[in-house]
PDB file of C-alpha atoms and ligand atoms in Angstrom:
ATOM      1  CA  UNK W   1       0.000   0.000   0.000  1.00  0.00           C
ATOM      2  CA  UNK W   2       1.740   3.111  -1.161  1.00  0.00           C
ATOM      3  CA  UNK W   3       0.327   6.505  -1.855  1.00  0.00           C
ATOM      4  CA  UNK W   4       0.934   8.098  -5.227  1.00  0.00           C
ATOM      5  CA  UNK W   5       3.314  11.042  -5.099  1.00  0.00           C
ATOM      6  CA  UNK W   6       3.369  11.984  -8.764  1.00  0.00           C
ATOM      7  CA  UNK W   7       0.320  11.827 -11.011  1.00  0.00           C
ATOM      8  CA  UNK W   8       0.192  12.906 -14.649  1.00  0.00           C
ATOM      9  CA  UNK W   9      -2.928  13.508 -16.713  1.00  0.00           C
ATOM     10  CA  UNK W  10      -3.524  13.566 -20.454  1.00  0.00           C
ATOM     11  CA  UNK W  11      -6.429  16.002 -20.384  1.00  0.00           C
ATOM     12  CA  UNK W  12      -8.326  14.847 -23.449  1.00  0.00           C
ATOM     13  CA  UNK W  13     -11.874  15.323 -24.711  1.00  0.00           C
ATOM     14  CA  UNK W  14     -12.456  19.068 -24.654  1.00  0.00           C
ATOM     15  CA  UNK W  15     -13.467  19.110 -28.320  1.00  0.00           C
ATOM     16  CA  UNK W  16     -15.909  16.236 -27.928  1.00  0.00           C
ATOM     17  CA  UNK W  17     -17.391  17.858 -24.831  1.00  0.00           C
ATOM     18  CA  UNK W  18     -18.121  20.975 -26.888  1.00  0.00           C
ATOM     19  CA  UNK W  19     -19.370  19.023 -29.915  1.00  0.00           C
ATOM     20  CA  UNK W  20     -21.929  17.166 -27.799  1.00  0.00           C
ATOM     21  CA  UNK W  21     -23.348  20.561 -26.852  1.00  0.00           C
ATOM     22  CA  UNK W  22     -23.113  22.067 -30.357  1.00  0.00           C
ATOM     23  CA  UNK W  23     -20.578  24.594 -29.037  1.00  0.00           C
ATOM     24  CA  UNK W  24     -17.308  25.753 -30.625  1.00  0.00           C
ATOM     25  CA  UNK W  25     -14.221  23.726 -29.629  1.00  0.00           C
ATOM     26  CA  UNK W  26     -12.847  26.753 -27.779  1.00  0.00           C
ATOM     27  CA  UNK W  27     -15.738  26.488 -25.319  1.00  0.00           C
ATOM     28  CA  UNK W  28     -14.614  22.970 -24.508  1.00  0.00           C
ATOM     29  CA  UNK W  29     -11.117  24.256 -23.785  1.00  0.00           C
ATOM     30  CA  UNK W  30     -12.559  27.036 -21.619  1.00  0.00           C
ATOM     31  CA  UNK W  31     -14.503  24.507 -19.600  1.00  0.00           C
ATOM     32  CA  UNK W  32     -11.343  22.390 -19.497  1.00  0.00           C
ATOM     33  CA  UNK W  33      -9.475  25.196 -17.742  1.00  0.00           C
ATOM     34  CA  UNK W  34     -12.131  25.197 -15.026  1.00  0.00           C
ATOM     35  CA  UNK W  35     -11.502  21.505 -14.528  1.00  0.00           C
ATOM     36  CA  UNK W  36      -7.752  22.189 -14.300  1.00  0.00           C
ATOM     37  CA  UNK W  37      -8.319  24.785 -11.604  1.00  0.00           C
ATOM     38  CA  UNK W  38     -10.328  22.382  -9.451  1.00  0.00           C
ATOM     39  CA  UNK W  39      -7.993  19.450  -9.992  1.00  0.00           C
ATOM     40  CA  UNK W  40      -4.914  21.508  -9.042  1.00  0.00           C
ATOM     41  CA  UNK W  41      -6.612  22.514  -5.789  1.00  0.00           C
ATOM     42  CA  UNK W  42      -7.501  18.884  -5.179  1.00  0.00           C
ATOM     43  CA  UNK W  43      -3.941  17.726  -5.856  1.00  0.00           C
ATOM     44  CA  UNK W  44      -2.741  20.082  -3.165  1.00  0.00           C
ATOM     45  CA  UNK W  45      -5.485  19.025  -0.737  1.00  0.00           C
ATOM     46  CA  UNK W  46      -4.785  15.333  -1.402  1.00  0.00           C
ATOM     47  CA  UNK W  47      -1.119  15.892  -0.623  1.00  0.00           C
ATOM     48  CA  UNK W  48       0.350  15.043  -4.031  1.00  0.00           C
ATOM     49  CA  UNK W  49       3.982  16.046  -4.414  1.00  0.00           C
ATOM     50  CA  UNK W  50       3.624  16.570  -8.148  1.00  0.00           C
ATOM     51  CA  UNK W  51       0.892  16.846 -10.748  1.00  0.00           C
ATOM     52  CA  UNK W  52       1.894  16.945 -14.413  1.00  0.00           C
ATOM     53  CA  UNK W  53      -0.719  18.094 -16.924  1.00  0.00           C
ATOM     54  CA  UNK W  54      -0.501  17.689 -20.701  1.00  0.00           C
ATOM     55  CA  UNK W  55      -1.776  21.016 -22.026  1.00  0.00           C
ATOM     56  CA  UNK W  56      -0.221  21.351 -25.504  1.00  0.00           C
ATOM     57  CA  UNK W  57       1.739  18.777 -27.467  1.00  0.00           C
ATOM     58  CA  UNK W  58       4.416  19.240 -30.124  1.00  0.00           C
ATOM     59  CA  UNK W  59       1.793  17.814 -32.506  1.00  0.00           C
ATOM     60  CA  UNK W  60      -0.994  20.215 -31.486  1.00  0.00           C
ATOM     61  CA  UNK W  61       0.492  22.840 -33.850  1.00  0.00           C
ATOM     62  CA  UNK W  62      -1.340  20.855 -36.547  1.00  0.00           C
ATOM     63  CA  UNK W  63      -4.644  22.318 -35.340  1.00  0.00           C
ATOM     64  CA  UNK W  64      -6.283  25.374 -36.875  1.00  0.00           C
ATOM     65  CA  UNK W  65      -4.835  28.803 -36.207  1.00  0.00           C
ATOM     66  CA  UNK W  66      -8.115  29.721 -34.583  1.00  0.00           C
ATOM     67  CA  UNK W  67      -7.980  26.840 -32.099  1.00  0.00           C
ATOM     68  CA  UNK W  68      -4.289  27.395 -31.295  1.00  0.00           C
ATOM     69  CA  UNK W  69      -5.034  31.094 -30.720  1.00  0.00           C
ATOM     70  CA  UNK W  70      -7.885  30.208 -28.368  1.00  0.00           C
ATOM     71  CA  UNK W  71      -5.630  27.852 -26.405  1.00  0.00           C
ATOM     72  CA  UNK W  72      -2.895  30.506 -26.068  1.00  0.00           C
ATOM     73  CA  UNK W  73      -5.461  33.041 -24.883  1.00  0.00           C
ATOM     74  CA  UNK W  74      -6.730  30.623 -22.258  1.00  0.00           C
ATOM     75  CA  UNK W  75      -3.202  29.896 -21.039  1.00  0.00           C
ATOM     76  CA  UNK W  76      -2.555  33.599 -20.565  1.00  0.00           C
ATOM     77  CA  UNK W  77      -5.848  34.123 -18.763  1.00  0.00           C
ATOM     78  CA  UNK W  78      -5.157  31.114 -16.541  1.00  0.00           C
ATOM     79  CA  UNK W  79      -1.767  32.404 -15.403  1.00  0.00           C
ATOM     80  CA  UNK W  80      -3.120  35.902 -14.802  1.00  0.00           C
ATOM     81  CA  UNK W  81      -6.132  34.671 -12.841  1.00  0.00           C
ATOM     82  CA  UNK W  82      -4.526  31.853 -10.848  1.00  0.00           C
ATOM     83  CA  UNK W  83      -0.983  32.894 -10.065  1.00  0.00           C
ATOM     84  CA  UNK W  84      -1.909  34.573  -6.765  1.00  0.00           C
ATOM     85  CA  UNK W  85      -3.637  31.414  -5.610  1.00  0.00           C
ATOM     86  CA  UNK W  86      -0.614  29.248  -6.472  1.00  0.00           C
ATOM     87  CA  UNK W  87       1.681  31.644  -4.685  1.00  0.00           C
ATOM     88  CA  UNK W  88      -0.561  31.656  -1.611  1.00  0.00           C
ATOM     89  CA  UNK W  89      -0.933  27.872  -1.585  1.00  0.00           C
ATOM     90  CA  UNK W  90       2.751  27.007  -1.822  1.00  0.00           C
ATOM     91  CA  UNK W  91       2.266  25.549  -5.327  1.00  0.00           C
ATOM     92  CA  UNK W  92       5.406  25.570  -7.449  1.00  0.00           C
ATOM     93  CA  UNK W  93       4.903  25.942 -11.171  1.00  0.00           C
ATOM     94  CA  UNK W  94       7.167  24.096 -13.541  1.00  0.00           C
ATOM     95  CA  UNK W  95       7.026  23.762 -17.319  1.00  0.00           C
ATOM     96  CA  UNK W  96       8.049  20.718 -19.310  1.00  0.00           C
ATOM     97  CA  UNK W  97       8.456  21.083 -23.049  1.00  0.00           C
ATOM     98  CA  UNK W  98       9.912  23.809 -25.210  1.00  0.00           C
ATOM     99  CA  UNK W  99       7.601  26.642 -24.129  1.00  0.00           C
ATOM    100  CA  UNK W 100       9.889  29.286 -25.642  1.00  0.00           C
ATOM    101  CA  UNK W 101       8.307  28.540 -29.015  1.00  0.00           C
ATOM    102  CA  UNK W 102       5.152  30.310 -27.785  1.00  0.00           C
ATOM    103  CA  UNK W 103       4.428  34.021 -28.426  1.00  0.00           C
ATOM    104  CA  UNK W 104       6.705  36.392 -26.492  1.00  0.00           C
ATOM    105  CA  UNK W 105       3.957  37.791 -24.238  1.00  0.00           C
ATOM    106  CA  UNK W 106       2.977  34.283 -23.101  1.00  0.00           C
ATOM    107  CA  UNK W 107       6.629  33.323 -22.534  1.00  0.00           C
ATOM    108  CA  UNK W 108       7.032  36.417 -20.378  1.00  0.00           C
ATOM    109  CA  UNK W 109       3.967  35.551 -18.295  1.00  0.00           C
ATOM    110  CA  UNK W 110       5.190  31.973 -17.875  1.00  0.00           C
ATOM    111  CA  UNK W 111       8.637  33.084 -16.767  1.00  0.00           C
ATOM    112  CA  UNK W 112       7.147  35.556 -14.294  1.00  0.00           C
ATOM    113  CA  UNK W 113       5.034  32.753 -12.829  1.00  0.00           C
ATOM    114  CA  UNK W 114       8.023  30.387 -12.633  1.00  0.00           C
ATOM    115  CA  UNK W 115      10.042  33.000 -10.807  1.00  0.00           C
ATOM    116  CA  UNK W 116       7.264  33.961  -8.435  1.00  0.00           C
ATOM    117  CA  UNK W 117       6.611  30.361  -7.335  1.00  0.00           C
ATOM    118  CA  UNK W 118      10.229  29.119  -7.438  1.00  0.00           C
ATOM    119  CA  UNK W 119      10.575  29.135  -3.651  1.00  0.00           C
ATOM    120  CA  UNK W 120       7.373  27.173  -3.021  1.00  0.00           C
ATOM    121  CA  UNK W 121       7.834  23.701  -1.588  1.00  0.00           C
ATOM    122  CA  UNK W 122       4.264  22.355  -1.609  1.00  0.00           C
ATOM    123  CA  UNK W 123       2.782  20.615  -4.642  1.00  0.00           C
ATOM    124  CA  UNK W 124       4.664  21.014  -7.918  1.00  0.00           C
ATOM    125  CA  UNK W 125       2.369  21.709 -10.851  1.00  0.00           C
ATOM    126  CA  UNK W 126       4.217  20.773 -14.028  1.00  0.00           C
ATOM    127  CA  UNK W 127       2.448  21.930 -17.166  1.00  0.00           C
ATOM    128  CA  UNK W 128       3.470  20.294 -20.433  1.00  0.00           C
ATOM    129  CA  UNK W 129       3.596  23.018 -23.090  1.00  0.00           C
ATOM    130  CA  UNK W 130       4.817  22.342 -26.612  1.00  0.00           C
ATOM    131  CA  UNK W 131       5.802  19.025 -25.068  1.00  0.00           C
ATOM    132  CA  UNK W 132       6.585  15.827 -26.917  1.00  0.00           C
ATOM    133  CA  UNK W 133       8.357  12.960 -25.248  1.00  0.00           C
ATOM    134  CA  UNK W 134      10.459  12.136 -28.291  1.00  0.00           C
ATOM    135  CA  UNK W 135      11.618  15.759 -28.523  1.00  0.00           C
ATOM    136  CA  UNK W 136      12.371  15.760 -24.777  1.00  0.00           C
ATOM    137  CA  UNK W 137      14.415  12.548 -24.981  1.00  0.00           C
ATOM    138  CA  UNK W 138      16.316  13.789 -28.039  1.00  0.00           C
ATOM    139  CA  UNK W 139      17.163  17.053 -26.258  1.00  0.00           C
ATOM    140  CA  UNK W 140      18.191  15.171 -23.105  1.00  0.00           C
ATOM    141  CA  UNK W 141      20.352  12.690 -25.026  1.00  0.00           C
ATOM    142  CA  UNK W 142      22.135  15.540 -26.812  1.00  0.00           C
ATOM    143  CA  UNK W 143      22.944  17.205 -23.491  1.00  0.00           C
ATOM    144  CA  UNK W 144      23.980  13.926 -21.859  1.00  0.00           C
ATOM    145  CA  UNK W 145      26.249  13.042 -24.795  1.00  0.00           C
ATOM    146  CA  UNK W 146      28.117  16.298 -24.306  1.00  0.00           C
ATOM    147  CA  UNK W 147      28.974  15.259 -20.752  1.00  0.00           C
ATOM    148  CA  UNK W 148      30.273  11.710 -21.228  1.00  0.00           C
ATOM    149  CA  UNK W 149      28.948   8.155 -21.581  1.00  0.00           C
ATOM    150  CA  UNK W 150      25.192   7.854 -22.014  1.00  0.00           C
ATOM    151  CA  UNK W 151      23.305   5.758 -19.464  1.00  0.00           C
ATOM    152  CA  UNK W 152      19.641   5.736 -18.438  1.00  0.00           C
ATOM    153  CA  UNK W 153      20.640   7.793 -15.411  1.00  0.00           C
ATOM    154  CA  UNK W 154      22.510  10.456 -17.370  1.00  0.00           C
ATOM    155  CA  UNK W 155      19.572  10.811 -19.771  1.00  0.00           C
ATOM    156  CA  UNK W 156      17.027  10.977 -16.933  1.00  0.00           C
ATOM    157  CA  UNK W 157      19.088  13.733 -15.339  1.00  0.00           C
ATOM    158  CA  UNK W 158      18.631  15.884 -18.452  1.00  0.00           C
ATOM    159  CA  UNK W 159      14.911  15.273 -19.018  1.00  0.00           C
ATOM    160  CA  UNK W 160      12.532  18.176 -18.436  1.00  0.00           C
ATOM    161  CA  UNK W 161      11.203  16.255 -15.413  1.00  0.00           C
ATOM    162  CA  UNK W 162      14.646  15.903 -13.762  1.00  0.00           C
ATOM    163  CA  UNK W 163      14.382  16.061  -9.995  1.00  0.00           C
ATOM    164  CA  UNK W 164      10.656  15.315  -9.885  1.00  0.00           C
ATOM    165  CA  UNK W 165       9.481  12.188  -8.030  1.00  0.00           C
ATOM    166  CA  UNK W 166       9.104   9.076 -10.240  1.00  0.00           C
ATOM    167  CA  UNK W 167       5.790   8.964 -12.089  1.00  0.00           C
ATOM    168  CA  UNK W 168       3.348   6.757 -10.172  1.00  0.00           C
ATOM    169  CA  UNK W 169       0.102   7.086 -12.063  1.00  0.00           C
ATOM    170  CA  UNK W 170      -0.758   8.244 -15.566  1.00  0.00           C
ATOM    171  CA  UNK W 171      -4.404   9.039 -16.267  1.00  0.00           C
ATOM    172  CA  UNK W 172      -5.948   9.699 -19.691  1.00  0.00           C
ATOM    173  CA  UNK W 173      -9.493  10.965 -19.995  1.00  0.00           C
ATOM    174  CA  UNK W 174     -11.963  10.679 -22.898  1.00  0.00           C
ATOM    175  CA  UNK W 175     -11.682   6.962 -23.605  1.00  0.00           C
ATOM    176  CA  UNK W 176      -8.637   7.081 -25.901  1.00  0.00           C
ATOM    177  CA  UNK W 177      -6.084   4.420 -24.989  1.00  0.00           C
ATOM    178  CA  UNK W 178      -2.761   5.820 -26.198  1.00  0.00           C
ATOM    179  CA  UNK W 179       0.057   7.986 -24.883  1.00  0.00           C
ATOM    180  CA  UNK W 180       0.214  10.541 -27.718  1.00  0.00           C
ATOM    181  CA  UNK W 181       3.920  11.231 -27.121  1.00  0.00           C
ATOM    182  CA  UNK W 182       3.523  11.980 -23.392  1.00  0.00           C
ATOM    183  CA  UNK W 183       6.073  10.916 -20.748  1.00  0.00           C
ATOM    184  CA  UNK W 184       7.197   7.826 -22.675  1.00  0.00           C
ATOM    185  CA  UNK W 185      10.389   7.520 -20.618  1.00  0.00           C
ATOM    186  CA  UNK W 186       8.856   8.425 -17.272  1.00  0.00           C
ATOM    187  CA  UNK W 187       5.954   5.987 -17.715  1.00  0.00           C
ATOM    188  CA  UNK W 188       8.272   2.942 -17.806  1.00  0.00           C
ATOM    189  CA  UNK W 189       6.835   1.622 -14.518  1.00  0.00           C
ATOM    190  CA  UNK W 190       3.901   3.953 -13.978  1.00  0.00           C
ATOM    191  CA  UNK W 191       0.427   2.562 -13.466  1.00  0.00           C
ATOM    192  CA  UNK W 192      -2.019   3.572 -16.193  1.00  0.00           C
ATOM    193  CA  UNK W 193      -5.646   4.531 -15.858  1.00  0.00           C
ATOM    194  CA  UNK W 194      -7.836   5.239 -18.864  1.00  0.00           C
ATOM    195  CA  UNK W 195     -11.225   6.724 -18.060  1.00  0.00           C
ATOM    196  CA  UNK W 196     -14.148   7.537 -20.369  1.00  0.00           C
ATOM    197  CA  UNK W 197     -14.915  10.875 -18.699  1.00  0.00           C
ATOM    198  CA  UNK W 198     -14.277  13.845 -20.992  1.00  0.00           C
ATOM    199  CA  UNK W 199     -11.758  16.256 -19.446  1.00  0.00           C
ATOM    200  CA  UNK W 200     -14.224  19.139 -18.766  1.00  0.00           C
ATOM    201  CA  UNK W 201     -16.313  16.658 -16.735  1.00  0.00           C
ATOM    202  CA  UNK W 202     -13.332  15.408 -14.704  1.00  0.00           C
ATOM    203  CA  UNK W 203     -13.704  16.408 -11.039  1.00  0.00           C
ATOM    204  CA  UNK W 204     -11.647  16.268  -7.838  1.00  0.00           C
ATOM    205  CA  UNK W 205     -13.746  13.212  -6.921  1.00  0.00           C
ATOM    206  CA  UNK W 206     -12.493  11.428 -10.046  1.00  0.00           C
ATOM    207  CA  UNK W 207      -8.918  12.209  -9.004  1.00  0.00           C
ATOM    208  CA  UNK W 208      -9.524  10.985  -5.458  1.00  0.00           C
ATOM    209  CA  UNK W 209     -11.036   7.757  -6.844  1.00  0.00           C
ATOM    210  CA  UNK W 210      -8.066   7.244  -9.141  1.00  0.00           C
ATOM    211  CA  UNK W 211      -5.685   7.612  -6.205  1.00  0.00           C
ATOM    212  CA  UNK W 212      -7.695   5.076  -4.200  1.00  0.00           C
ATOM    213  CA  UNK W 213      -7.460   2.564  -7.037  1.00  0.00           C
ATOM    214  CA  UNK W 214      -3.725   3.171  -7.264  1.00  0.00           C
ATOM    215  CA  UNK W 215      -3.194   2.242  -3.615  1.00  0.00           C
ATOM    216  CA  UNK W 216      -4.638  -1.218  -4.358  1.00  0.00           C
ATOM    217  CA  UNK W 217      -2.328  -1.965  -7.282  1.00  0.00           C
ATOM    218  CA  UNK W 218       0.685  -4.154  -6.731  1.00  0.00           C
ATOM    219  CA  UNK W 219       3.775  -2.782  -8.425  1.00  0.00           C
ATOM    220  CA  UNK W 220       6.483  -5.335  -9.091  1.00  0.00           C
ATOM    221  CA  UNK W 221       9.184  -3.552 -11.103  1.00  0.00           C
ATOM    222  CA  UNK W 222      10.164  -6.831 -12.726  1.00  0.00           C
ATOM    223  CA  UNK W 223      11.035  -8.577  -9.441  1.00  0.00           C
ATOM    224  CA  UNK W 224       9.081 -11.203  -7.491  1.00  0.00           C
TER     225      UNK W 224
HETATM  226  C1  IPE B   1      -7.607  18.070 -25.202  1.00  0.00           C
HETATM  227  O1  IPE B   1      -8.843  18.074 -25.816  1.00  0.00           O
HETATM  228  C2  IPE B   1      -6.995  19.442 -25.122  1.00  0.00           C
HETATM  229  C3  IPE B   1      -5.853  19.653 -26.019  1.00  0.00           C
HETATM  230  C4  IPE B   1      -5.303  18.774 -26.807  1.00  0.00           C
HETATM  231  C5  IPE B   1      -5.292  20.994 -26.020  1.00  0.00           C
HETATM  232  P1  IPE B   1      -9.015  17.890 -27.385  1.00  0.00           P
HETATM  233  O2  IPE B   1      -9.055  19.249 -28.005  1.00  0.00           O
HETATM  234  O3  IPE B   1      -7.977  16.973 -27.911  1.00  0.00           O
HETATM  235  O4  IPE B   1     -10.447  17.227 -27.445  1.00  0.00           O
HETATM  236  P2  IPE B   1     -10.950  16.101 -28.439  1.00  0.00           P
HETATM  237  O5  IPE B   1      -9.967  14.969 -28.357  1.00  0.00           O
HETATM  238  O6  IPE B   1     -10.974  16.716 -29.808  1.00  0.00           O
HETATM  239  O7  IPE B   1     -12.300  15.731 -27.931  1.00  0.00           O
HETATM  240  C1  IPE B   2      -2.948  14.787 -26.393  1.00  0.00           C
HETATM  241  O1  IPE B   2      -4.222  14.842 -26.877  1.00  0.00           O
HETATM  242  C2  IPE B   2      -2.428  16.181 -26.112  1.00  0.00           C
HETATM  243  C3  IPE B   2      -3.041  16.881 -24.994  1.00  0.00           C
HETATM  244  C4  IPE B   2      -3.968  16.430 -24.206  1.00  0.00           C
HETATM  245  C5  IPE B   2      -2.518  18.197 -24.754  1.00  0.00           C
HETATM  246  P1  IPE B   2      -4.549  14.862 -28.441  1.00  0.00           P
HETATM  247  O2  IPE B   2      -6.020  14.955 -28.539  1.00  0.00           O
HETATM  248  O3  IPE B   2      -3.753  15.922 -29.105  1.00  0.00           O
HETATM  249  O4  IPE B   2      -4.011  13.443 -28.919  1.00  0.00           O
HETATM  250  P2  IPE B   2      -4.440  12.552 -30.148  1.00  0.00           P
HETATM  251  O5  IPE B   2      -4.309  13.416 -31.362  1.00  0.00           O
HETATM  252  O6  IPE B   2      -5.850  12.139 -29.927  1.00  0.00           O
HETATM  253  O7  IPE B   2      -3.500  11.399 -30.124  1.00  0.00           O
HETATM  254 MG1   MG B   3      -7.930  14.973 -28.201  1.00  0.00          MG
END
């Protein structure tokens, strides 16, 4: 019986949530941000050390300009509206992925938020922005190669998640059963949970339930 320390979520299904209601996709993303807000609070209340959220993949640039613009706008609004709460609640923000590819005003907001929460030692909220696991591993391997022989440890030390607790539980919402280039390395021994709930409908209760299920799973790491 161990408690999960690090949970990651592939927040999927915003578009389908909107479609079911005959709303534009952006409305699904807007509702998705509300779910993020509640789940981050819950992660803190449940005592998680780290929560990693997949917000924008290296492949999401293939979406329409309109949808990408809506997502960027929501990211900005989220940082502006929620930074005070993170700061007050000892939440440390971290970004995985190459976020510097985003527009300069968003990069500036992100960096301000990173700086402001850098001293916080409560829950770490890692947001995956312009993140792709293959890109992350390639970047890490390049850095590791410059420093000597490559081993799993030297690569892990250069990943965007370096220093975070090992990934315990990976959740994907919306019924899709794939990783979509998320945390491929880190998920080596993570437990996986695929739920049908669309992300905007995902609640703190769903997270609490997922953590309860995790406690009952027997992890073997190849040994007996
Ligand atoms: C997840 O929801 C959010 C992002 C990828 C940014 P989707 O937008 O992928 O929603 P579906 O999969 O089309 O329902
Ligand atoms: C993964 O979801 C990316 C995020 C949740 C940010 P996608 O909806 O982009 O993944 P695919 O295209 O269904 O694999
Ligand atoms: Mg999707």
